[in-house]
Amino acid sequence: MPLAALAAAIAAQPRVRLAALPTPLHDATRLRDALGGPTVCPRILIKRDDLTALGLGGNKARKLEFLVADALAQGATTLVTTGATQSNHARMTAAAACMAGLRSVLVLTTPSADPAPEGNLLLDRLFGATVHYVQATDAMLAVGDDEAVVARVVDAERAAGRQAYVIPVGGSSGIGTLGYVAGTLELVERLAAMDVRPSRLYYASGSRGTQAGLALGARLTGAPYALYGVAVSAGEPEKVERARRIANDAAERLGVPDRLTREDLFTDQGFIGEGYGIPTEAALEAIALLARTEAILLDPTYTAKAFAALVGHVRAGTLDPSDTVVFLHTGGAPALFTDRFVRAFGPRLAT
Ligand SMILES: Cc1ncc(COP(=O)(O)O)c(C=O)c1O
């Protein structure tokens, strides 16, 4: 559809400004040189959604602009959401609540009885969130029985004369998906202005709101690139179905006839490693590489695994060096300031 028509359809959606947009698009020339230079490595543009500013930034700011608007429209007083202890989404929800004058309650799944107040969890506390912990039933997936706790929180808020607005894990709902439809429009317009047609866009894929928005956005804008999602956790069949459902919910909200199928929602499962939040060797190397060439910080749970895919493809010679590729940096750096990361990265700190 014409970009102006899509812009109008997005502008008609309730939205509060929480993010610093547009985010920069960085031409990573030193990285390209480090990967062998223009004869072997494509041009790499990094879309800096780690710099959305909200509560130290990240992809969730785009989703939260639409989710918080819906919460306010419903008269909510309290944002409630779920995630792992180092959830970037939870941290940014707590930050968004501060900006919108709302309370926040986070229900976080943890493998330990008393998680250290570090990284995202420290920031949750700084933003004044009330935090409830749920014991993880599967550490690899960071899942636990959080639904019952969320239900109790909603009841307690009501009993206290307040109204909870529950944001699904990762902000991944039809409304949240609008964030990356809008984000795609921002990127596609910038690429057109630069007269660049990248062949691929790499990104990390978790709860799938980003994927749903990117895939719907790419369809609606006729984006030049193919999406290359890199999964960071298992559970693909259920997640593909969620992405399809929420993308089509977003399409309905925008009033467009387009619909996605499961075939539109590919992710590479080859970079997960041992499980969610467990850094791989390739991810640790990717963190060092990008920090030392471009002074850009990846995170060990999401973006480093996606970046490792891009680096692996360059080294394997599967990308045409005359192409341009985009890496969508979705944030996550607070997880660097955790004991788990320091222990994993430790030997490299000495070099
Ligand atoms: C830094 C970072 N990158 C990527 C993602 C994945 O986004 P989504 O959950 O929309 O798939 C997340 C989600 O928490 C994230 O925190």
mmCIF file with all atom_site columns, C-alpha atoms in Angstrom, residues 132-301:
data_model
loop_
_atom_site.group_PDB
_atom_site.id
_atom_site.type_symbol
_atom_site.label_atom_id
_atom_site.label_alt_id
_atom_site.label_comp_id
_atom_site.label_asym_id
_atom_site.label_entity_id
_atom_site.label_seq_id
_atom_site.pdbx_PDB_ins_code
_atom_site.Cartn_x
_atom_site.Cartn_y
_atom_site.Cartn_z
_atom_site.occupancy
_atom_site.B_iso_or_equiv
_atom_site.pdbx_formal_charge
_atom_site.auth_seq_id
_atom_site.auth_comp_id
_atom_site.auth_asym_id
_atom_site.auth_atom_id
_atom_site.pdbx_PDB_model_num
ATOM 1   C CA . HIS A 1 132 ? 6.459  -10.515 42.565 1.00 0.00 ? 132 HIS A CA 1
ATOM 2   C CA . TYR A 1 133 ? 8.538  -13.626 41.909 1.00 0.00 ? 133 TYR A CA 1
ATOM 3   C CA . VAL A 1 134 ? 7.382  -16.928 40.452 1.00 0.00 ? 134 VAL A CA 1
ATOM 4   C CA . GLN A 1 135 ? 9.552  -20.040 40.606 1.00 0.00 ? 135 GLN A CA 1
ATOM 5   C CA . ALA A 1 136 ? 10.664 -21.171 37.136 1.00 0.00 ? 136 ALA A CA 1
ATOM 6   C CA . THR A 1 137 ? 9.366  -24.601 36.176 1.00 0.00 ? 137 THR A CA 1
ATOM 7   C CA . ASP A 1 138 ? 11.644 -24.832 33.136 1.00 0.00 ? 138 ASP A CA 1
ATOM 8   C CA . ALA A 1 139 ? 14.834 -22.801 33.437 1.00 0.00 ? 139 ALA A CA 1
ATOM 9   C CA . MET A 1 140 ? 15.598 -23.255 29.736 1.00 0.00 ? 140 MET A CA 1
ATOM 10  C CA . LEU A 1 141 ? 12.392 -21.502 28.760 1.00 0.00 ? 141 LEU A CA 1
ATOM 11  C CA . ALA A 1 142 ? 12.224 -19.195 31.794 1.00 0.00 ? 142 ALA A CA 1
ATOM 12  C CA . VAL A 1 143 ? 8.582  -20.127 32.264 1.00 0.00 ? 143 VAL A CA 1
ATOM 13  C CA . GLY A 1 144 ? 6.600  -20.589 35.424 1.00 0.00 ? 144 GLY A CA 1
ATOM 14  C CA . ASP A 1 145 ? 3.004  -20.479 36.560 1.00 0.00 ? 145 ASP A CA 1
ATOM 15  C CA . ASP A 1 146 ? 2.680  -16.705 36.466 1.00 0.00 ? 146 ASP A CA 1
ATOM 16  C CA . GLU A 1 147 ? -0.976 -16.567 35.408 1.00 0.00 ? 147 GLU A CA 1
ATOM 17  C CA . ALA A 1 148 ? -2.313 -17.254 38.883 1.00 0.00 ? 148 ALA A CA 1
ATOM 18  C CA . VAL A 1 149 ? -0.099 -14.546 40.365 1.00 0.00 ? 149 VAL A CA 1
ATOM 19  C CA . VAL A 1 150 ? -1.192 -12.048 37.718 1.00 0.00 ? 150 VAL A CA 1
ATOM 20  C CA . ALA A 1 151 ? -4.833 -12.849 38.505 1.00 0.00 ? 151 ALA A CA 1
ATOM 21  C CA . ARG A 1 152 ? -4.159 -12.185 42.204 1.00 0.00 ? 152 ARG A CA 1
ATOM 22  C CA . VAL A 1 153 ? -2.437 -8.890  41.380 1.00 0.00 ? 153 VAL A CA 1
ATOM 23  C CA . VAL A 1 154 ? -5.410 -7.773  39.267 1.00 0.00 ? 154 VAL A CA 1
ATOM 24  C CA . ASP A 1 155 ? -7.796 -8.625  42.138 1.00 0.00 ? 155 ASP A CA 1
ATOM 25  C CA . ALA A 1 156 ? -5.622 -6.832  44.685 1.00 0.00 ? 156 ALA A CA 1
ATOM 26  C CA . GLU A 1 157 ? -5.484 -3.719  42.520 1.00 0.00 ? 157 GLU A CA 1
ATOM 27  C CA . ARG A 1 158 ? -9.268 -3.758  42.190 1.00 0.00 ? 158 ARG A CA 1
ATOM 28  C CA . ALA A 1 159 ? -9.714 -4.236  45.941 1.00 0.00 ? 159 ALA A CA 1
ATOM 29  C CA . ALA A 1 160 ? -7.471 -1.197  46.483 1.00 0.00 ? 160 ALA A CA 1
ATOM 30  C CA . GLY A 1 161 ? -9.660 0.914   44.173 1.00 0.00 ? 161 GLY A CA 1
ATOM 31  C CA . ARG A 1 162 ? -7.229 0.767   41.272 1.00 0.00 ? 162 ARG A CA 1
ATOM 32  C CA . GLN A 1 163 ? -7.503 -0.728  37.793 1.00 0.00 ? 163 GLN A CA 1
ATOM 33  C CA . ALA A 1 164 ? -4.880 -3.035  36.325 1.00 0.00 ? 164 ALA A CA 1
ATOM 34  C CA . TYR A 1 165 ? -4.006 -3.235  32.632 1.00 0.00 ? 165 TYR A CA 1
ATOM 35  C CA . VAL A 1 166 ? -2.296 -6.531  31.885 1.00 0.00 ? 166 VAL A CA 1
ATOM 36  C CA . ILE A 1 167 ? 0.318  -6.452  29.132 1.00 0.00 ? 167 ILE A CA 1
ATOM 37  C CA . PRO A 1 168 ? 1.116  -9.927  27.766 1.00 0.00 ? 168 PRO A CA 1
ATOM 38  C CA . VAL A 1 169 ? 4.681  -11.228 27.959 1.00 0.00 ? 169 VAL A CA 1
ATOM 39  C CA . GLY A 1 170 ? 7.009  -9.174  25.776 1.00 0.00 ? 170 GLY A CA 1
ATOM 40  C CA . GLY A 1 171 ? 4.221  -6.705  24.973 1.00 0.00 ? 171 GLY A CA 1
ATOM 41  C CA . SER A 1 172 ? 3.349  -9.117  22.196 1.00 0.00 ? 172 SER A CA 1
ATOM 42  C CA . SER A 1 173 ? -0.303 -8.491  21.382 1.00 0.00 ? 173 SER A CA 1
ATOM 43  C CA . GLY A 1 174 ? -2.055 -7.082  18.341 1.00 0.00 ? 174 GLY A CA 1
ATOM 44  C CA . ILE A 1 175 ? -1.757 -3.584  19.812 1.00 0.00 ? 175 ILE A CA 1
ATOM 45  C CA . GLY A 1 176 ? 1.936  -4.061  20.660 1.00 0.00 ? 176 GLY A CA 1
ATOM 46  C CA . THR A 1 177 ? 2.558  -5.312  17.124 1.00 0.00 ? 177 THR A CA 1
ATOM 47  C CA . LEU A 1 178 ? 1.670  -1.867  15.800 1.00 0.00 ? 178 LEU A CA 1
ATOM 48  C CA . GLY A 1 179 ? 5.000  -0.676  17.198 1.00 0.00 ? 179 GLY A CA 1
ATOM 49  C CA . TYR A 1 180 ? 7.043  -2.518  14.605 1.00 0.00 ? 180 TYR A CA 1
ATOM 50  C CA . VAL A 1 181 ? 4.643  -1.784  11.782 1.00 0.00 ? 181 VAL A CA 1
ATOM 51  C CA . ALA A 1 182 ? 5.392  1.859   12.556 1.00 0.00 ? 182 ALA A CA 1
ATOM 52  C CA . GLY A 1 183 ? 9.070  0.997   13.039 1.00 0.00 ? 183 GLY A CA 1
ATOM 53  C CA . THR A 1 184 ? 9.158  -0.635  9.607  1.00 0.00 ? 184 THR A CA 1
ATOM 54  C CA . LEU A 1 185 ? 7.644  2.442   8.000  1.00 0.00 ? 185 LEU A CA 1
ATOM 55  C CA . GLU A 1 186 ? 10.342 4.559   9.663  1.00 0.00 ? 186 GLU A CA 1
ATOM 56  C CA . LEU A 1 187 ? 13.091 2.269   8.361  1.00 0.00 ? 187 LEU A CA 1
ATOM 57  C CA . VAL A 1 188 ? 11.708 1.823   4.848  1.00 0.00 ? 188 VAL A CA 1
ATOM 58  C CA . GLU A 1 189 ? 11.307 5.581   4.391  1.00 0.00 ? 189 GLU A CA 1
ATOM 59  C CA . ARG A 1 190 ? 14.892 6.132   5.522  1.00 0.00 ? 190 ARG A CA 1
ATOM 60  C CA . LEU A 1 191 ? 16.258 3.435   3.217  1.00 0.00 ? 191 LEU A CA 1
ATOM 61  C CA . ALA A 1 192 ? 14.343 4.938   0.307  1.00 0.00 ? 192 ALA A CA 1
ATOM 62  C CA . ALA A 1 193 ? 15.767 8.374   1.084  1.00 0.00 ? 193 ALA A CA 1
ATOM 63  C CA . MET A 1 194 ? 19.266 6.825   1.094  1.00 0.00 ? 194 MET A CA 1
ATOM 64  C CA . ASP A 1 195 ? 18.473 4.930   -2.116 1.00 0.00 ? 195 ASP A CA 1
ATOM 65  C CA . VAL A 1 196 ? 19.592 1.660   -0.508 1.00 0.00 ? 196 VAL A CA 1
ATOM 66  C CA . ARG A 1 197 ? 17.850 -1.693  -0.963 1.00 0.00 ? 197 ARG A CA 1
ATOM 67  C CA . PRO A 1 198 ? 19.157 -4.140  1.667  1.00 0.00 ? 198 PRO A CA 1
ATOM 68  C CA . SER A 1 199 ? 18.749 -7.831  0.909  1.00 0.00 ? 199 SER A CA 1
ATOM 69  C CA . ARG A 1 200 ? 18.165 -8.933  4.529  1.00 0.00 ? 200 ARG A CA 1
ATOM 70  C CA . LEU A 1 201 ? 17.173 -7.637  7.937  1.00 0.00 ? 201 LEU A CA 1
ATOM 71  C CA . TYR A 1 202 ? 18.511 -9.626  10.893 1.00 0.00 ? 202 TYR A CA 1
ATOM 72  C CA . TYR A 1 203 ? 16.813 -9.404  14.293 1.00 0.00 ? 203 TYR A CA 1
ATOM 73  C CA . ALA A 1 204 ? 16.408 -11.364 17.531 1.00 0.00 ? 204 ALA A CA 1
ATOM 74  C CA . SER A 1 205 ? 13.068 -13.058 18.049 1.00 0.00 ? 205 SER A CA 1
ATOM 75  C CA . GLY A 1 206 ? 11.588 -13.888 21.464 1.00 0.00 ? 206 GLY A CA 1
ATOM 76  C CA . SER A 1 207 ? 7.903  -13.455 22.273 1.00 0.00 ? 207 SER A CA 1
ATOM 77  C CA . ARG A 1 208 ? 7.257  -12.511 18.609 1.00 0.00 ? 208 ARG A CA 1
ATOM 78  C CA . GLY A 1 209 ? 5.682  -9.056  18.787 1.00 0.00 ? 209 GLY A CA 1
ATOM 79  C CA . THR A 1 210 ? 8.687  -7.667  16.977 1.00 0.00 ? 210 THR A CA 1
ATOM 80  C CA . GLN A 1 211 ? 8.506  -10.378 14.337 1.00 0.00 ? 211 GLN A CA 1
ATOM 81  C CA . ALA A 1 212 ? 4.765  -9.883  13.832 1.00 0.00 ? 212 ALA A CA 1
ATOM 82  C CA . GLY A 1 213 ? 5.212  -6.137  13.375 1.00 0.00 ? 213 GLY A CA 1
ATOM 83  C CA . LEU A 1 214 ? 8.246  -6.464  11.127 1.00 0.00 ? 214 LEU A CA 1
ATOM 84  C CA . ALA A 1 215 ? 6.559  -9.082  8.939  1.00 0.00 ? 215 ALA A CA 1
ATOM 85  C CA . LEU A 1 216 ? 3.304  -7.170  8.612  1.00 0.00 ? 216 LEU A CA 1
ATOM 86  C CA . GLY A 1 217 ? 5.212  -3.920  8.121  1.00 0.00 ? 217 GLY A CA 1
ATOM 87  C CA . ALA A 1 218 ? 7.372  -5.476  5.406  1.00 0.00 ? 218 ALA A CA 1
ATOM 88  C CA . ARG A 1 219 ? 4.284  -6.762  3.613  1.00 0.00 ? 219 ARG A CA 1
ATOM 89  C CA . LEU A 1 220 ? 2.445  -3.438  3.788  1.00 0.00 ? 220 LEU A CA 1
ATOM 90  C CA . THR A 1 221 ? 5.421  -1.294  2.742  1.00 0.00 ? 221 THR A CA 1
ATOM 91  C CA . GLY A 1 222 ? 6.815  -3.676  0.117  1.00 0.00 ? 222 GLY A CA 1
ATOM 92  C CA . ALA A 1 223 ? 10.112 -3.597  2.022  1.00 0.00 ? 223 ALA A CA 1
ATOM 93  C CA . PRO A 1 224 ? 13.147 -4.494  -0.114 1.00 0.00 ? 224 PRO A CA 1
ATOM 94  C CA . TYR A 1 225 ? 14.656 -6.908  2.432  1.00 0.00 ? 225 TYR A CA 1
ATOM 95  C CA . ALA A 1 226 ? 13.860 -10.467 3.486  1.00 0.00 ? 226 ALA A CA 1
ATOM 96  C CA . LEU A 1 227 ? 13.414 -10.820 7.246  1.00 0.00 ? 227 LEU A CA 1
ATOM 97  C CA . TYR A 1 228 ? 15.911 -13.040 9.026  1.00 0.00 ? 228 TYR A CA 1
ATOM 98  C CA . GLY A 1 229 ? 14.641 -13.710 12.533 1.00 0.00 ? 229 GLY A CA 1
ATOM 99  C CA . VAL A 1 230 ? 16.960 -15.483 14.938 1.00 0.00 ? 230 VAL A CA 1
ATOM 100 C CA . ALA A 1 231 ? 15.145 -17.349 17.714 1.00 0.00 ? 231 ALA A CA 1
ATOM 101 C CA . VAL A 1 232 ? 16.533 -16.943 21.248 1.00 0.00 ? 232 VAL A CA 1
ATOM 102 C CA . SER A 1 233 ? 14.369 -19.587 22.904 1.00 0.00 ? 233 SER A CA 1
ATOM 103 C CA . ALA A 1 234 ? 12.560 -22.799 22.010 1.00 0.00 ? 234 ALA A CA 1
ATOM 104 C CA . GLY A 1 235 ? 8.827  -23.365 21.531 1.00 0.00 ? 235 GLY A CA 1
ATOM 105 C CA . GLU A 1 236 ? 8.640  -22.505 17.839 1.00 0.00 ? 236 GLU A CA 1
ATOM 106 C CA . PRO A 1 237 ? 5.243  -23.970 16.798 1.00 0.00 ? 237 PRO A CA 1
ATOM 107 C CA . GLU A 1 238 ? 3.315  -22.115 19.491 1.00 0.00 ? 238 GLU A CA 1
ATOM 108 C CA . LYS A 1 239 ? 5.274  -18.908 18.880 1.00 0.00 ? 239 LYS A CA 1
ATOM 109 C CA . VAL A 1 240 ? 4.709  -18.923 15.121 1.00 0.00 ? 240 VAL A CA 1
ATOM 110 C CA . GLU A 1 241 ? 1.007  -19.271 15.777 1.00 0.00 ? 241 GLU A CA 1
ATOM 111 C CA . ARG A 1 242 ? 1.124  -16.343 18.229 1.00 0.00 ? 242 ARG A CA 1
ATOM 112 C CA . ALA A 1 243 ? 2.982  -14.205 15.677 1.00 0.00 ? 243 ALA A CA 1
ATOM 113 C CA . ARG A 1 244 ? 0.407  -15.013 13.003 1.00 0.00 ? 244 ARG A CA 1
ATOM 114 C CA . ARG A 1 245 ? -2.501 -14.262 15.324 1.00 0.00 ? 245 ARG A CA 1
ATOM 115 C CA . ILE A 1 246 ? -1.193 -10.936 16.606 1.00 0.00 ? 246 ILE A CA 1
ATOM 116 C CA . ALA A 1 247 ? 0.020  -9.773  13.177 1.00 0.00 ? 247 ALA A CA 1
ATOM 117 C CA . ASN A 1 248 ? -3.449 -10.345 11.790 1.00 0.00 ? 248 ASN A CA 1
ATOM 118 C CA . ASP A 1 249 ? -5.045 -8.645  14.793 1.00 0.00 ? 249 ASP A CA 1
ATOM 119 C CA . ALA A 1 250 ? -2.823 -5.623  14.051 1.00 0.00 ? 250 ALA A CA 1
ATOM 120 C CA . ALA A 1 251 ? -3.792 -5.747  10.363 1.00 0.00 ? 251 ALA A CA 1
ATOM 121 C CA . GLU A 1 252 ? -7.439 -5.638  11.392 1.00 0.00 ? 252 GLU A CA 1
ATOM 122 C CA . ARG A 1 253 ? -6.830 -2.658  13.657 1.00 0.00 ? 253 ARG A CA 1
ATOM 123 C CA . LEU A 1 254 ? -5.140 -0.847  10.780 1.00 0.00 ? 254 LEU A CA 1
ATOM 124 C CA . GLY A 1 255 ? -8.073 -1.653  8.504  1.00 0.00 ? 255 GLY A CA 1
ATOM 125 C CA . VAL A 1 256 ? -5.943 -3.359  5.860  1.00 0.00 ? 256 VAL A CA 1
ATOM 126 C CA . PRO A 1 257 ? -7.018 -6.540  4.040  1.00 0.00 ? 257 PRO A CA 1
ATOM 127 C CA . ASP A 1 258 ? -3.570 -8.212  4.134  1.00 0.00 ? 258 ASP A CA 1
ATOM 128 C CA . ARG A 1 259 ? -3.135 -11.321 6.308  1.00 0.00 ? 259 ARG A CA 1
ATOM 129 C CA . LEU A 1 260 ? -0.026 -13.329 7.169  1.00 0.00 ? 260 LEU A CA 1
ATOM 130 C CA . THR A 1 261 ? 0.292  -17.106 7.246  1.00 0.00 ? 261 THR A CA 1
ATOM 131 C CA . ARG A 1 262 ? 2.691  -19.290 9.214  1.00 0.00 ? 262 ARG A CA 1
ATOM 132 C CA . GLU A 1 263 ? 4.933  -19.460 6.128  1.00 0.00 ? 263 GLU A CA 1
ATOM 133 C CA . ASP A 1 264 ? 5.588  -15.704 6.431  1.00 0.00 ? 264 ASP A CA 1
ATOM 134 C CA . LEU A 1 265 ? 7.075  -16.165 9.902  1.00 0.00 ? 265 LEU A CA 1
ATOM 135 C CA . PHE A 1 266 ? 10.414 -17.931 9.593  1.00 0.00 ? 266 PHE A CA 1
ATOM 136 C CA . THR A 1 267 ? 13.050 -17.900 12.329 1.00 0.00 ? 267 THR A CA 1
ATOM 137 C CA . ASP A 1 268 ? 16.433 -19.623 12.450 1.00 0.00 ? 268 ASP A CA 1
ATOM 138 C CA . GLN A 1 269 ? 16.630 -22.005 15.438 1.00 0.00 ? 269 GLN A CA 1
ATOM 139 C CA . GLY A 1 270 ? 20.377 -22.546 15.109 1.00 0.00 ? 270 GLY A CA 1
ATOM 140 C CA . PHE A 1 271 ? 21.696 -19.899 17.514 1.00 0.00 ? 271 PHE A CA 1
ATOM 141 C CA . ILE A 1 272 ? 19.738 -20.590 20.729 1.00 0.00 ? 272 ILE A CA 1
ATOM 142 C CA . GLY A 1 273 ? 22.514 -22.681 22.267 1.00 0.00 ? 273 GLY A CA 1
ATOM 143 C CA . GLU A 1 274 ? 21.636 -24.332 25.577 1.00 0.00 ? 274 GLU A CA 1
ATOM 144 C CA . GLY A 1 275 ? 18.606 -22.163 26.170 1.00 0.00 ? 275 GLY A CA 1
ATOM 145 C CA . TYR A 1 276 ? 17.055 -18.778 26.839 1.00 0.00 ? 276 TYR A CA 1
ATOM 146 C CA . GLY A 1 277 ? 19.455 -16.391 28.543 1.00 0.00 ? 277 GLY A CA 1
ATOM 147 C CA . ILE A 1 278 ? 22.423 -18.760 28.394 1.00 0.00 ? 278 ILE A CA 1
ATOM 148 C CA . PRO A 1 279 ? 25.164 -17.059 26.371 1.00 0.00 ? 279 PRO A CA 1
ATOM 149 C CA . THR A 1 280 ? 26.807 -19.045 23.572 1.00 0.00 ? 280 THR A CA 1
ATOM 150 C CA . GLU A 1 281 ? 30.479 -18.741 22.616 1.00 0.00 ? 281 GLU A CA 1
ATOM 151 C CA . ALA A 1 282 ? 29.449 -17.154 19.305 1.00 0.00 ? 282 ALA A CA 1
ATOM 152 C CA . ALA A 1 283 ? 27.306 -14.596 21.159 1.00 0.00 ? 283 ALA A CA 1
ATOM 153 C CA . LEU A 1 284 ? 30.136 -13.680 23.524 1.00 0.00 ? 284 LEU A CA 1
ATOM 154 C CA . GLU A 1 285 ? 32.465 -13.251 20.572 1.00 0.00 ? 285 GLU A CA 1
ATOM 155 C CA . ALA A 1 286 ? 29.861 -11.107 18.818 1.00 0.00 ? 286 ALA A CA 1
ATOM 156 C CA . ILE A 1 287 ? 29.605 -8.840  21.875 1.00 0.00 ? 287 ILE A CA 1
ATOM 157 C CA . ALA A 1 288 ? 33.370 -8.293  21.916 1.00 0.00 ? 288 ALA A CA 1
ATOM 158 C CA . LEU A 1 289 ? 33.519 -7.752  18.142 1.00 0.00 ? 289 LEU A CA 1
ATOM 159 C CA . LEU A 1 290 ? 30.833 -5.069  17.956 1.00 0.00 ? 290 LEU A CA 1
ATOM 160 C CA . ALA A 1 291 ? 31.974 -3.337  21.145 1.00 0.00 ? 291 ALA A CA 1
ATOM 161 C CA . ARG A 1 292 ? 35.549 -3.143  19.901 1.00 0.00 ? 292 ARG A CA 1
ATOM 162 C CA . THR A 1 293 ? 34.791 -2.040  16.326 1.00 0.00 ? 293 THR A CA 1
ATOM 163 C CA . GLU A 1 294 ? 31.785 0.261   16.723 1.00 0.00 ? 294 GLU A CA 1
ATOM 164 C CA . ALA A 1 295 ? 31.445 0.843   20.495 1.00 0.00 ? 295 ALA A CA 1
ATOM 165 C CA . ILE A 1 296 ? 27.945 -0.636  20.252 1.00 0.00 ? 296 ILE A CA 1
ATOM 166 C CA . LEU A 1 297 ? 26.803 -2.887  23.086 1.00 0.00 ? 297 LEU A CA 1
ATOM 167 C CA . LEU A 1 298 ? 24.891 -6.068  22.343 1.00 0.00 ? 298 LEU A CA 1
ATOM 168 C CA . ASP A 1 299 ? 23.200 -8.125  25.051 1.00 0.00 ? 299 ASP A CA 1
ATOM 169 C CA . PRO A 1 300 ? 23.916 -11.796 25.779 1.00 0.00 ? 300 PRO A CA 1
ATOM 170 C CA . THR A 1 301 ? 20.294 -13.013 25.701 1.00 0.00 ? 301 THR A CA 1
#
